[in-house]
Short mmCIF file of N, CA and C in Angstrom, two decimals:
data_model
loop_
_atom_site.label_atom_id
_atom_site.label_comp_id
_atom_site.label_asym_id
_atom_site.label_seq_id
_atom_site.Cartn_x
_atom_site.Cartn_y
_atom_site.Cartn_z
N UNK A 1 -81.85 -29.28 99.25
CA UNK A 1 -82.27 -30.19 98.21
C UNK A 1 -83.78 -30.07 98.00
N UNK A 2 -84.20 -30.38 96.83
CA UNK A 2 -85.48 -30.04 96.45
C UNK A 2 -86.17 -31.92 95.60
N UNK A 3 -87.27 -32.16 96.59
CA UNK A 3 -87.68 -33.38 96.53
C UNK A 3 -89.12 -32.98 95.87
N UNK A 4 -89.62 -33.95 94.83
CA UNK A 4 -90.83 -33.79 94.18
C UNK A 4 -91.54 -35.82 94.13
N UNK A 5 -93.08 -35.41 94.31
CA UNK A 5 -93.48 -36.95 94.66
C UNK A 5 -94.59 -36.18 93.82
N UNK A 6 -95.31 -37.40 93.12
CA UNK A 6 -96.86 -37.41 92.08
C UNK A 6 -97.21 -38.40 92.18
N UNK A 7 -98.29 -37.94 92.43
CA UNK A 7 -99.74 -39.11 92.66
C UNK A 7 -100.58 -38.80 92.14
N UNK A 8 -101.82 -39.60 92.30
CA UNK A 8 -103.12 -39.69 91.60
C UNK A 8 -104.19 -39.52 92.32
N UNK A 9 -104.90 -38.43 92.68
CA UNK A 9 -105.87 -38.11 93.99
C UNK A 9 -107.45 -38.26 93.13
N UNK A 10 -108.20 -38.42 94.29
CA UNK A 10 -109.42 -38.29 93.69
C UNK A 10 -109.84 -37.10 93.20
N UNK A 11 -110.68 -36.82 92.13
CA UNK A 11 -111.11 -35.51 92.31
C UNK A 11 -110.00 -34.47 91.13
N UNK A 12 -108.64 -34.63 92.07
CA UNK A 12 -107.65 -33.74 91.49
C UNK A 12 -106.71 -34.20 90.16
N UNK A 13 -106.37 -35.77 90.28
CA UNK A 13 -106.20 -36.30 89.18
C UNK A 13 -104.60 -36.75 89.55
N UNK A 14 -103.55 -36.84 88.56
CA UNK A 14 -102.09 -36.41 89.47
C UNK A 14 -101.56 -34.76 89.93
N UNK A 15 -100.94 -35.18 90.96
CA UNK A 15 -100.66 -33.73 91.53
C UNK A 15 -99.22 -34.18 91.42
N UNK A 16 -98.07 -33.25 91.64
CA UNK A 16 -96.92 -33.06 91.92
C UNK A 16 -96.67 -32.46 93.35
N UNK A 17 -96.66 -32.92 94.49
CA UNK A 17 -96.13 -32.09 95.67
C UNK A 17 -94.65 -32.08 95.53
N UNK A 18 -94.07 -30.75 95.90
CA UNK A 18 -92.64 -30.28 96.02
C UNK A 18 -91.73 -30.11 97.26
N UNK A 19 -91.23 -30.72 97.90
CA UNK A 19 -90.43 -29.79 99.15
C UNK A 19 -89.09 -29.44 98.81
N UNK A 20 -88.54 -28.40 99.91
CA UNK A 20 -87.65 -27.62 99.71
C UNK A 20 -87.55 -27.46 101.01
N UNK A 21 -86.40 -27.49 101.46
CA UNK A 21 -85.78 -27.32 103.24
C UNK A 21 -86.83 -27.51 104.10
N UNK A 22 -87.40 -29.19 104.14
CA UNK A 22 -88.19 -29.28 104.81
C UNK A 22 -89.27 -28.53 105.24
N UNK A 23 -89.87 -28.28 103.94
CA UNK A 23 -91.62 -27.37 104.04
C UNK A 23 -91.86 -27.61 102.69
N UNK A 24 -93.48 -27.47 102.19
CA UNK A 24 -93.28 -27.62 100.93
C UNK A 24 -93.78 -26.27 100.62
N UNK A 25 -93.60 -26.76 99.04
CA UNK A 25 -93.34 -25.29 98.38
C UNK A 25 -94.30 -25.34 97.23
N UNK A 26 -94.64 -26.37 96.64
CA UNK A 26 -95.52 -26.25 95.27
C UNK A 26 -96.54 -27.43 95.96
N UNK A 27 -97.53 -27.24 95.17
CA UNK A 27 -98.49 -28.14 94.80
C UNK A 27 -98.96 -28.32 93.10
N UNK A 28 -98.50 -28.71 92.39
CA UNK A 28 -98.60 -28.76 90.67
C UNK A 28 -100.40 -29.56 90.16
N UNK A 29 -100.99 -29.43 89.72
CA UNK A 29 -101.94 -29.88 89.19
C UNK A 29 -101.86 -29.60 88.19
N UNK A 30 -102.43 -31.12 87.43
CA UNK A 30 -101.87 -32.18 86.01
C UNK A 30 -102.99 -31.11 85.41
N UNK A 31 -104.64 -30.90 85.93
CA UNK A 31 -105.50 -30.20 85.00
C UNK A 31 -105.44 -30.49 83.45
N UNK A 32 -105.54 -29.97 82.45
CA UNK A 32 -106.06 -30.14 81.13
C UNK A 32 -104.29 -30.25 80.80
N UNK A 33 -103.20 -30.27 81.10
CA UNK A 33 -102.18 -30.70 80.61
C UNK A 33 -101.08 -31.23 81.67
N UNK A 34 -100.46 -31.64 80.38
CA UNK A 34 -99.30 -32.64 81.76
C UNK A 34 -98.52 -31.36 82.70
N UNK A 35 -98.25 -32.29 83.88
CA UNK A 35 -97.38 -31.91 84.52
C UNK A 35 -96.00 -30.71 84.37
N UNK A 36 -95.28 -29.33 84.63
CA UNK A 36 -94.81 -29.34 83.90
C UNK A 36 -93.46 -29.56 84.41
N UNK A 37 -92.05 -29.50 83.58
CA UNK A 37 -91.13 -30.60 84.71
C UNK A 37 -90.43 -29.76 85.39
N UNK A 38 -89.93 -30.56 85.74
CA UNK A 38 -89.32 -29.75 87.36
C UNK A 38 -87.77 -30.81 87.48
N UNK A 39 -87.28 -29.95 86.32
CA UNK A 39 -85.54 -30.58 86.56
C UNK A 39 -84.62 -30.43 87.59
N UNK A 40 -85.00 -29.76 88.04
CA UNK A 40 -84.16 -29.57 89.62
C UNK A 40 -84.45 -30.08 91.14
N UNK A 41 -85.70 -31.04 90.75
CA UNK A 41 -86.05 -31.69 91.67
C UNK A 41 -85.94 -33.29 91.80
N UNK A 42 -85.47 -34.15 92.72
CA UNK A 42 -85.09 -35.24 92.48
C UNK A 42 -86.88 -35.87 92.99
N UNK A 43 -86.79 -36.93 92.59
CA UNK A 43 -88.23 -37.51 93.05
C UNK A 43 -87.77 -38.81 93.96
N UNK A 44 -88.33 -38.25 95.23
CA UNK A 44 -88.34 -39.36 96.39
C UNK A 44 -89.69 -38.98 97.15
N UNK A 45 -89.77 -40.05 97.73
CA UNK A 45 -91.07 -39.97 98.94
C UNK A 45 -90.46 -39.84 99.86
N UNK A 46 -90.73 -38.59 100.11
CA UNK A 46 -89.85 -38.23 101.73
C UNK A 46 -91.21 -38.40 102.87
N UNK A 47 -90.82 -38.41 104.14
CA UNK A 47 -92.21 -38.47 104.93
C UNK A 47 -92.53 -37.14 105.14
N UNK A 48 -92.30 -36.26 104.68
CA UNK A 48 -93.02 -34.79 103.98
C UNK A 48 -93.83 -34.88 103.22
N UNK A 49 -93.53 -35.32 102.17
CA UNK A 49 -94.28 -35.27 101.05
C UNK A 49 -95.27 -36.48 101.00
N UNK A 50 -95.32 -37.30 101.97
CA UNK A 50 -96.40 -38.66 102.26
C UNK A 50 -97.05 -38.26 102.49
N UNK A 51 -96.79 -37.33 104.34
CA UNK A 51 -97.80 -36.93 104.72
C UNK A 51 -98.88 -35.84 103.82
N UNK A 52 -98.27 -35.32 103.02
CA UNK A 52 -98.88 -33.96 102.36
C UNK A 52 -99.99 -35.00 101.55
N UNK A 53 -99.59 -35.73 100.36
CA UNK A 53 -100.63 -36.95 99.79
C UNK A 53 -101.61 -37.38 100.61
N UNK A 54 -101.01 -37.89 102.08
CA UNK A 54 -101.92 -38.66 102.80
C UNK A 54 -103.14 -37.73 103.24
N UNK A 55 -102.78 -36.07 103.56
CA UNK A 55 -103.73 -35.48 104.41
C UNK A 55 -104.63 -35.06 103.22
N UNK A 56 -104.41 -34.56 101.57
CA UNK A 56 -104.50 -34.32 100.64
C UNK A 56 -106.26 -35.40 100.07
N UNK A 57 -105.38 -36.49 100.07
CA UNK A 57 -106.56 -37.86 100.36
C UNK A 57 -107.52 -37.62 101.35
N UNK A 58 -107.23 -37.49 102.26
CA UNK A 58 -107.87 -37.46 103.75
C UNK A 58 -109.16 -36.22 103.34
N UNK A 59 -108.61 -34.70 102.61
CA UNK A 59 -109.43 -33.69 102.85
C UNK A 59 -110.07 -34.00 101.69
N UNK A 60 -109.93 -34.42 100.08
CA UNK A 60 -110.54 -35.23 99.33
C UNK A 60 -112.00 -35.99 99.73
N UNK A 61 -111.46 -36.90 100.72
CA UNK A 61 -112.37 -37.75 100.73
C UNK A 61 -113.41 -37.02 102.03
N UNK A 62 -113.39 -35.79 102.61
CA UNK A 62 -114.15 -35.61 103.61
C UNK A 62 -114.15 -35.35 104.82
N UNK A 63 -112.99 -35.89 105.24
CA UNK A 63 -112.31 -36.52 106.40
C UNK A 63 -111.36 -35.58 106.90
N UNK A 64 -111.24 -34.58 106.72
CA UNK A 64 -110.20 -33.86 107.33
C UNK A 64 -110.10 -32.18 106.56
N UNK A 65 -110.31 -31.23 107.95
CA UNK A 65 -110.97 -30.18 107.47
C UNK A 65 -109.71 -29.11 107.12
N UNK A 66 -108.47 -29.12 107.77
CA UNK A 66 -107.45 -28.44 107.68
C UNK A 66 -106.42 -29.21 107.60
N UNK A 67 -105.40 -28.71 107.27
CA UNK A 67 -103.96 -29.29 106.81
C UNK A 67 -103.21 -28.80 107.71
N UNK A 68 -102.04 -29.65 108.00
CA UNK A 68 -101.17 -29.71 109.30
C UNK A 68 -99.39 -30.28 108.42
N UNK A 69 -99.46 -29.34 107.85
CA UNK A 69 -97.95 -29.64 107.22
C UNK A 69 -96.96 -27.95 107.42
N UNK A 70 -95.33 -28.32 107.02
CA UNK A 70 -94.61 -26.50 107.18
C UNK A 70 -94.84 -26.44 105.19
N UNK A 71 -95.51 -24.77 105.37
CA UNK A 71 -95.14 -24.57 103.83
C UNK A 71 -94.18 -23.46 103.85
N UNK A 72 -93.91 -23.28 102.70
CA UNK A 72 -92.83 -22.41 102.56
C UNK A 72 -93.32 -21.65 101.06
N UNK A 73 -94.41 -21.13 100.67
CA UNK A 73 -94.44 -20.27 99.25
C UNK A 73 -93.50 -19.83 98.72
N UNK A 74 -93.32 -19.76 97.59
CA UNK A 74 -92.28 -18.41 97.19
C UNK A 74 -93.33 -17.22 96.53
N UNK A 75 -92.93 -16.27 97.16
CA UNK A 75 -93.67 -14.91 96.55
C UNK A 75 -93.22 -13.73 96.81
N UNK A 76 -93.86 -12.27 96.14
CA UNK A 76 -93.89 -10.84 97.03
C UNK A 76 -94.73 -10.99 98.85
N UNK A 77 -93.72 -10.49 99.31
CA UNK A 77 -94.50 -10.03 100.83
C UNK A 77 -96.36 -9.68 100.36
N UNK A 78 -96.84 -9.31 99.42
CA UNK A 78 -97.60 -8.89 99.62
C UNK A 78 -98.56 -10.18 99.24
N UNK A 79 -98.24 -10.92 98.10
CA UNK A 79 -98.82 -12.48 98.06
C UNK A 79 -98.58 -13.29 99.26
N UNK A 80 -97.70 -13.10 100.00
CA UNK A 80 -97.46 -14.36 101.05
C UNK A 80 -98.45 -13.41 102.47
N UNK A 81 -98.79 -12.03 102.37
CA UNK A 81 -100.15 -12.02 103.37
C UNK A 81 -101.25 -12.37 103.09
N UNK A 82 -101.41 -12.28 101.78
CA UNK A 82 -103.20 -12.97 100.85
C UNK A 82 -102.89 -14.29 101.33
N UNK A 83 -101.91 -15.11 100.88
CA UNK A 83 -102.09 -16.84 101.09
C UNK A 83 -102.17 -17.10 102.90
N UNK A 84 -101.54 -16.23 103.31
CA UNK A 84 -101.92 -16.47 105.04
C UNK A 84 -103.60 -16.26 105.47
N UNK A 85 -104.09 -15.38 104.69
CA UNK A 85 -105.42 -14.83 104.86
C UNK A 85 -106.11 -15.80 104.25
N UNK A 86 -105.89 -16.66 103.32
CA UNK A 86 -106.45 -17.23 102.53
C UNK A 86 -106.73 -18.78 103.52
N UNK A 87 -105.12 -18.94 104.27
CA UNK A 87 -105.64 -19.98 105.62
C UNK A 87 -106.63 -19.59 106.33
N UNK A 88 -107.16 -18.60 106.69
CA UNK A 88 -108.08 -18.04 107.60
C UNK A 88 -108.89 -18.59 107.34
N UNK A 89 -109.22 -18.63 105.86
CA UNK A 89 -110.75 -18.68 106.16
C UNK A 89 -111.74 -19.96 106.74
N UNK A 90 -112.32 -20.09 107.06
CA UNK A 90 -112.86 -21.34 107.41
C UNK A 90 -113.53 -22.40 106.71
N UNK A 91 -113.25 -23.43 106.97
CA UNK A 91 -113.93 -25.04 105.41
C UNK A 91 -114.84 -24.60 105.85
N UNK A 92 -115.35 -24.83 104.62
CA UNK A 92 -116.90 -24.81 103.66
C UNK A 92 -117.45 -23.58 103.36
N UNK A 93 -116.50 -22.32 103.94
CA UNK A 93 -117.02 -21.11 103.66
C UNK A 93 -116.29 -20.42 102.40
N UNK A 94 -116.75 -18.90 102.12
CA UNK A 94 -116.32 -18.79 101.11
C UNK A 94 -115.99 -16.64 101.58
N UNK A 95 -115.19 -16.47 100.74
CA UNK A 95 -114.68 -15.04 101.34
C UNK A 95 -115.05 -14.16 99.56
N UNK A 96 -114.97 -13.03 99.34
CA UNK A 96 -114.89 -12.50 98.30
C UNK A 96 -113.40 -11.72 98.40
N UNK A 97 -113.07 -11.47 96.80
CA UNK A 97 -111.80 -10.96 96.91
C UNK A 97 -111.88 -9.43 97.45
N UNK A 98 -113.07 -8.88 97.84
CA UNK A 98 -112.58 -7.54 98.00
C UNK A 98 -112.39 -7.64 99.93
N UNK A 99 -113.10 -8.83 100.26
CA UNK A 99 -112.88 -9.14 101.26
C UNK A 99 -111.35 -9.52 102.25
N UNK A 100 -110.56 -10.56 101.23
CA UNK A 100 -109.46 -10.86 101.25
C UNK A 100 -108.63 -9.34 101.37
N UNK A 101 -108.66 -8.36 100.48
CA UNK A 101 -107.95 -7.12 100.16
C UNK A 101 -108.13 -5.98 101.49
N UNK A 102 -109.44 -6.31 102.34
CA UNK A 102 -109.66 -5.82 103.38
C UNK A 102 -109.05 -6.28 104.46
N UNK A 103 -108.38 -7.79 104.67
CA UNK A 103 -108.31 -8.01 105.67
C UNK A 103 -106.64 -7.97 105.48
N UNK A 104 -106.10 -7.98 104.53
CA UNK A 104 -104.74 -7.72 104.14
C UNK A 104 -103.95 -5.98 103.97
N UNK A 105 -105.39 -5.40 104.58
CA UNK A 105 -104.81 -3.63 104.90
C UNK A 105 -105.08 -3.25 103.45
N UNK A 106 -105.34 -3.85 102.58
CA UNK A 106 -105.25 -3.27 100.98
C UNK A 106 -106.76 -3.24 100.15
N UNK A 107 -107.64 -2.37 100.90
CA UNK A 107 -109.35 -2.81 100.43
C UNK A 107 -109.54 -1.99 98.58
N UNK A 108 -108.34 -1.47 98.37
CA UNK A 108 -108.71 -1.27 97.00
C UNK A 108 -108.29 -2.33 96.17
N UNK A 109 -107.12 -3.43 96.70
CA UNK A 109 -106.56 -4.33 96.25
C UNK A 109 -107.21 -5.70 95.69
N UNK A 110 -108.18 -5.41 95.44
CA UNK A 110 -108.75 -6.65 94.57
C UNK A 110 -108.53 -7.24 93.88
N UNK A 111 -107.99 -6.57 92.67
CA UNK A 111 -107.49 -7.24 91.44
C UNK A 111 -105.99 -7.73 91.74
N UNK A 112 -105.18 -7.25 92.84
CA UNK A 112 -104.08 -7.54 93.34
C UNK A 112 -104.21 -9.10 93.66
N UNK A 113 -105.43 -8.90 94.96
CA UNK A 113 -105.37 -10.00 95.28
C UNK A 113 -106.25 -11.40 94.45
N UNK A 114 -106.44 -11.11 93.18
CA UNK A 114 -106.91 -11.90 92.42
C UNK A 114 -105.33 -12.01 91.95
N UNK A 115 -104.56 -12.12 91.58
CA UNK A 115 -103.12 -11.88 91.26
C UNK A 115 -102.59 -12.94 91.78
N UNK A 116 -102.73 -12.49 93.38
CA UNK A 116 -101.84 -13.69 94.09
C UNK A 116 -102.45 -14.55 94.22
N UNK A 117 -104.07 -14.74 94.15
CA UNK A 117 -104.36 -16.32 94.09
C UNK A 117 -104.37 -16.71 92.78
N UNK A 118 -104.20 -16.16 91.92
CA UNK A 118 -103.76 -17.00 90.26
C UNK A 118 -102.29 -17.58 91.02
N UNK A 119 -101.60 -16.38 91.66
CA UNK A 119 -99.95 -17.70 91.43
C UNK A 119 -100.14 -18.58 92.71
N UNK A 120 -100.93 -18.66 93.87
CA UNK A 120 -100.59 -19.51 94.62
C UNK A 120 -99.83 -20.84 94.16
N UNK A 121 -98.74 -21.27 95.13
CA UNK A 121 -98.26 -22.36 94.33
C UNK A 121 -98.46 -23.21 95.14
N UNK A 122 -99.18 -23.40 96.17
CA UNK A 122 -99.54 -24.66 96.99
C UNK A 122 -101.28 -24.12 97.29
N UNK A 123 -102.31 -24.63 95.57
CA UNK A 123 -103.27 -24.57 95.73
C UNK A 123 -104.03 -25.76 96.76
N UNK A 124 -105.02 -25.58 97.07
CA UNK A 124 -105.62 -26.30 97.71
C UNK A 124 -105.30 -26.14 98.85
N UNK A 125 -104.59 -26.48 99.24
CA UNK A 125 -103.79 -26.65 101.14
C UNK A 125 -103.99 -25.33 101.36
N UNK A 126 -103.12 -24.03 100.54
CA UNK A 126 -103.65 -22.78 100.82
C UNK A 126 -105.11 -22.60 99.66
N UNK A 127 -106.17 -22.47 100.34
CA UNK A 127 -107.56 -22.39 99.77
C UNK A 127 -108.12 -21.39 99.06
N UNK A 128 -107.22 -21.23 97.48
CA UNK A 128 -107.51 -19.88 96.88
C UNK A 128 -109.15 -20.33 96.19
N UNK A 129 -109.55 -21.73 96.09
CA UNK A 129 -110.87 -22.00 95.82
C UNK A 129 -111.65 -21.34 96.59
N UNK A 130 -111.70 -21.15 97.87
CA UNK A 130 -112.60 -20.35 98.72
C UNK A 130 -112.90 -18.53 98.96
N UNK A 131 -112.38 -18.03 97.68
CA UNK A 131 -111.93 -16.83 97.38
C UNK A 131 -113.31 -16.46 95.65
N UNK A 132 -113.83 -15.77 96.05
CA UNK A 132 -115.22 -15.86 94.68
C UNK A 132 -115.63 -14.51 94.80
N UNK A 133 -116.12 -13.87 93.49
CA UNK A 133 -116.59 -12.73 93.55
C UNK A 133 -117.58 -11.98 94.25
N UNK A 134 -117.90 -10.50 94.56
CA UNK A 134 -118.60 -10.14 95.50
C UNK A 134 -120.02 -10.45 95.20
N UNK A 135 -120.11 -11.07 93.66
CA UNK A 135 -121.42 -11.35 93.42
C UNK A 135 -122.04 -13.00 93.45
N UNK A 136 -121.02 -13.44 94.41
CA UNK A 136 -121.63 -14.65 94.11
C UNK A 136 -120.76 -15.78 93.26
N UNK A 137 -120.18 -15.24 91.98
CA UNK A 137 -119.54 -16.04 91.08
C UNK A 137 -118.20 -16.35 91.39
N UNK A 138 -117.58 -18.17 90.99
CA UNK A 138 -116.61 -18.69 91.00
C UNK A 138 -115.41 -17.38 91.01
N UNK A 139 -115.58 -16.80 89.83
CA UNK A 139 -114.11 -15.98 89.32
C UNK A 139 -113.69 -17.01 88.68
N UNK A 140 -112.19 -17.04 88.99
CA UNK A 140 -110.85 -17.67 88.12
C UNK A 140 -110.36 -19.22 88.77
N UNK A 141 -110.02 -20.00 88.35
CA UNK A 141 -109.08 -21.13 89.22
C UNK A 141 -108.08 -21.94 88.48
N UNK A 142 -106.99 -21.52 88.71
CA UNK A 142 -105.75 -22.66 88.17
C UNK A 142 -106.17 -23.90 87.51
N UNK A 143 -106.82 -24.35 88.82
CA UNK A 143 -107.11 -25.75 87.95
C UNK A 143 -108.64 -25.64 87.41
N UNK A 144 -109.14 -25.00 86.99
CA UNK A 144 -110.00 -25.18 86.21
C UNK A 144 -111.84 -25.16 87.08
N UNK A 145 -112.77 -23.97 86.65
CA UNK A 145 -113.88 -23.21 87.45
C UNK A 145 -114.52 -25.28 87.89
N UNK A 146 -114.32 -25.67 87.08
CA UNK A 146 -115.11 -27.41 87.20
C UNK A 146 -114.82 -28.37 88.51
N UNK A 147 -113.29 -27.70 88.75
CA UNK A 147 -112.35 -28.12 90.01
C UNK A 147 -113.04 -27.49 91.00
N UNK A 148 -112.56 -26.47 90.71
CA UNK A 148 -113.17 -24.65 92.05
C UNK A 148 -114.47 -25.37 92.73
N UNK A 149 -115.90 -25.76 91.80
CA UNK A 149 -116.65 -25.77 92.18
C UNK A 149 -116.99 -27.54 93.15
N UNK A 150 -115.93 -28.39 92.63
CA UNK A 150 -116.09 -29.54 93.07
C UNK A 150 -115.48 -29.27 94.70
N UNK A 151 -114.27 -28.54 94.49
CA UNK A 151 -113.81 -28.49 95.88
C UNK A 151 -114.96 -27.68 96.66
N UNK A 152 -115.75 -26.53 96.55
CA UNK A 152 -116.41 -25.96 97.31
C UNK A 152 -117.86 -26.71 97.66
N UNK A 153 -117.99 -27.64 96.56
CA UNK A 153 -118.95 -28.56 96.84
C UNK A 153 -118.31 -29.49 97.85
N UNK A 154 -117.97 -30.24 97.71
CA UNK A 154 -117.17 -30.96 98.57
C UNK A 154 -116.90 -30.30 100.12
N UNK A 155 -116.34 -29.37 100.45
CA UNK A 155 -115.94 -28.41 101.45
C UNK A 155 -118.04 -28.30 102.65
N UNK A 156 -118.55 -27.65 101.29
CA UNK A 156 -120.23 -27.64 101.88
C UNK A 156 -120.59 -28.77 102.71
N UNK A 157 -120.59 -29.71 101.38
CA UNK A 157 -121.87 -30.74 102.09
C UNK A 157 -120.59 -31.89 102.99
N UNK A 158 -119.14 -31.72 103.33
CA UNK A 158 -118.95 -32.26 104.50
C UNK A 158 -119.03 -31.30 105.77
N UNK A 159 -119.38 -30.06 105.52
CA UNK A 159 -118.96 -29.23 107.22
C UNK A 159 -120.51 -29.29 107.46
N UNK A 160 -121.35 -29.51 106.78
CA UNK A 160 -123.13 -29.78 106.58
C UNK A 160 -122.89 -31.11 107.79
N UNK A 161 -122.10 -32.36 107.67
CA UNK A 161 -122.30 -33.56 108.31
C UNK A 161 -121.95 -33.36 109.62
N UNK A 162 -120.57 -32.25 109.64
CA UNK A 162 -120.12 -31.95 110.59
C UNK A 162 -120.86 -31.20 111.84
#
């Protein structure tokens, strides 16, 4: 069975978290348009999908540097080693994509791995924001370069307190 819960986060606005056989699987952000629907999902608050909101809030507000939930992506083998790599990296830092493509055995794979962080489907939790060009610049972000840069702001000046 496939359970979907939406809320209203700081920062992110409403999100849609998804689970699926106990792990989740999407993270949806509302961004510049609604939600989009998801008929095959019933909407309950499971204590999956609480906790995912609650820790969600938690890394929002500062307070919590990694996420401790089961995900389950759907992708190619070769997207689901970028989004593992993409856990690697460490809050408040930032990796370049040719970097990511190096550590995934694939150093010509750049534009690949710009690919799989366009589809990540559990942004944020997996940290395709922390993924930016070799020059410095944002690149691309689902939810929007205005987001990208709030989360990496955010990410900075709490591992700064830390």
């Amino acid at each position: 069975m496939t359970y979907a819960l939406v809320r209203r986060l700081p920062l992110l606005g409403r999100v849609r978290l998804v689970e699926a056989d106990s792990a989740l699987v999407r993270l949806d952000l509302e961004g510049k348009g609604a939600l989009p629907p998801l008929p095959q999902a019933e909407e309950r608050a499971t204590p999956l999908l609480e906790a995912a909101a609650a820790q969600l809030a938690d890394y929002l507000a500062g307070a919590r540097r990694a996420f401790d939930l089961p995900l389950a992506p759907k992708g190619t083998d070769f997207q689901k080693k970028v989004w593992r790599a993409l856990l690697a990296i460490p809050y408040g830092e930032t990796r370049a994509y040719k970097a990511i493509a190096a550590a995934v055995g694939s150093p010509r794979a750049c534009r690949a791995v710009g690919l799989a962080n366009n589809r990540n489907p559990i942004a944020v939790i997996i940290p395709c924001h922390r993924v930016i060009g070799a020059d410095g610049r944002l690149g691309g972000y689902g939810g929007g370069l205005e987001l990208k840069a709030a989360l990496l702001r955010l990410e900075q000046e709490a591992a700064g307190r830390g």
